[in-house]
PDB file of C-alpha atoms in Angstrom:
ATOM      1  CA  MET A  27       0.000   0.000   0.000  1.00 43.00           C
ATOM      2  CA  ASN A  28       1.416   3.390  -1.017  1.00 41.00           C
ATOM      3  CA  ILE A  29       0.461   6.099   1.483  1.00 46.00           C
ATOM      4  CA  ALA A  30       1.360   8.894  -0.947  1.00 46.00           C
ATOM      5  CA  ASN A  31      -1.177   7.586  -3.464  1.00 45.00           C
ATOM      6  CA  LEU A  32      -3.893   7.383  -0.807  1.00 46.00           C
ATOM      7  CA  PHE A  33      -3.239  10.976   0.229  1.00 49.00           C
ATOM      8  CA  THR A  34      -3.328  12.205  -3.374  1.00 50.00           C
ATOM      9  CA  THR A  35      -6.493  10.251  -4.162  1.00 48.00           C
ATOM     10  CA  GLU A  36      -8.377  11.830  -1.262  1.00 51.00           C
ATOM     11  CA  PHE A  37      -7.668  15.341  -2.526  1.00 51.00           C
ATOM     12  CA  ASP A  38      -8.284  14.507  -6.190  1.00 53.00           C
ATOM     13  CA  GLU A  39     -11.996  14.217  -5.367  1.00 55.00           C
ATOM     14  CA  TYR A  40     -12.264  17.953  -4.610  1.00 54.00           C
ATOM     15  CA  HIS A  41     -12.522  20.600  -7.274  1.00 54.00           C
ATOM     16  CA  GLU A  42      -9.610  22.985  -7.524  1.00 53.00           C
ATOM     17  CA  SER A  43     -11.889  25.994  -7.043  1.00 53.00           C
ATOM     18  CA  GLU A  44     -12.832  24.768  -3.561  1.00 57.00           C
ATOM     19  CA  TRP A  45      -9.209  25.059  -2.474  1.00 57.00           C
ATOM     20  CA  GLN A  46      -8.392  28.501  -3.849  1.00 62.00           C
ATOM     21  CA  GLN A  47      -9.169  31.813  -2.287  1.00 63.00           C
ATOM     22  CA  GLU A  48      -7.603  35.088  -3.278  1.00 70.00           C
ATOM     23  CA  ILE A  49      -7.208  37.860  -0.763  1.00 68.00           C
ATOM     24  CA  ARG A  50      -5.345  41.128  -1.023  1.00 71.00           C
ATOM     25  CA  LEU A  51      -2.962  41.926   1.804  1.00 68.00           C
ATOM     26  CA  GLU A  52      -1.885  45.515   2.250  1.00 70.00           C
ATOM     27  CA  PRO A  53       0.115  47.176   5.019  1.00 70.00           C
ATOM     28  CA  ASP A  54      -2.046  47.535   8.097  1.00 71.00           C
ATOM     29  CA  ARG A  55      -2.181  51.134   9.338  1.00 73.00           C
ATOM     30  CA  SER A  56      -2.695  49.931  12.927  1.00 71.00           C
ATOM     31  CA  ILE A  57       0.656  48.073  12.798  1.00 69.00           C
ATOM     32  CA  SER A  58       3.486  50.423  11.851  1.00 69.00           C
ATOM     33  CA  GLY A  59       4.212  49.549   8.194  1.00 60.00           C
ATOM     34  CA  ALA A  60       3.598  45.824   8.534  1.00 67.00           C
ATOM     35  CA  LEU A  61       1.189  43.087   7.561  1.00 68.00           C
ATOM     36  CA  ALA A  62      -0.898  41.376  10.195  1.00 72.00           C
ATOM     37  CA  PHE A  63       0.176  37.987   8.818  1.00 73.00           C
ATOM     38  CA  ARG A  64       3.575  36.324   8.770  1.00 77.00           C
ATOM     39  CA  LEU A  65       3.631  34.240   5.583  1.00 76.00           C
ATOM     40  CA  THR A  66       5.875  31.265   4.860  1.00 83.00           C
ATOM     41  CA  GLY A  67       6.070  28.752   2.046  1.00 82.00           C
ATOM     42  CA  SER A  68       7.466  28.005  -1.374  1.00 81.00           C
ATOM     43  CA  LYS A  69       6.352  27.703  -4.980  1.00 75.00           C
ATOM     44  CA  THR A  70       5.990  23.932  -4.690  1.00 81.00           C
ATOM     45  CA  ARG A  71       4.273  23.729  -1.295  1.00 78.00           C
ATOM     46  CA  GLY A  72       2.214  26.903  -1.394  1.00 80.00           C
ATOM     47  CA  VAL A  73       2.007  29.820   0.996  1.00 78.00           C
ATOM     48  CA  PHE A  74       0.822  29.420   4.564  1.00 78.00           C
ATOM     49  CA  ILE A  75      -0.021  31.835   7.343  1.00 76.00           C
ATOM     50  CA  GLN A  76       2.448  31.222  10.147  1.00 78.00           C
ATOM     51  CA  HIS A  77       1.373  33.948  12.567  1.00 77.00           C
ATOM     52  CA  VAL A  78      -1.455  36.471  12.924  1.00 77.00           C
ATOM     53  CA  ASN A  79      -0.917  39.670  14.878  1.00 75.00           C
ATOM     54  CA  GLN A  80      -3.960  39.849  17.155  1.00 78.00           C
ATOM     55  CA  LYS A  81      -3.670  43.649  17.521  1.00 75.00           C
ATOM     56  CA  SER A  82      -4.201  44.166  13.788  1.00 76.00           C
ATOM     57  CA  ASN A  83      -7.500  44.969  12.097  1.00 72.00           C
ATOM     58  CA  GLN A  84      -6.614  42.314   9.491  1.00 70.00           C
ATOM     59  CA  ASN A  85      -6.826  39.425  11.959  1.00 71.00           C
ATOM     60  CA  LYS A  86     -10.529  39.027  11.133  1.00 70.00           C
ATOM     61  CA  VAL A  87      -9.844  38.027   7.493  1.00 63.00           C
TER      62      VAL A  87
END
C-alpha cells in the first residue's frame, strides 16, 4: 500500500476551485508599516499563514 497515493487520491476528489481563495494583503495602518500575517512557504508547497498579529485589524480576514 502506497500512502502517498492514498493521500493524493483523497484530494483529487475535490474541485480545484474549492481550495483557492484570493485575498489582497496591504500594510495595516494599525501596525506600523507591517502586515498582520507572517507568511511562509514556497512555490511547490504553497504559501501558509504562520502567525497572525492579534492587535491588527486584518486578523478578522
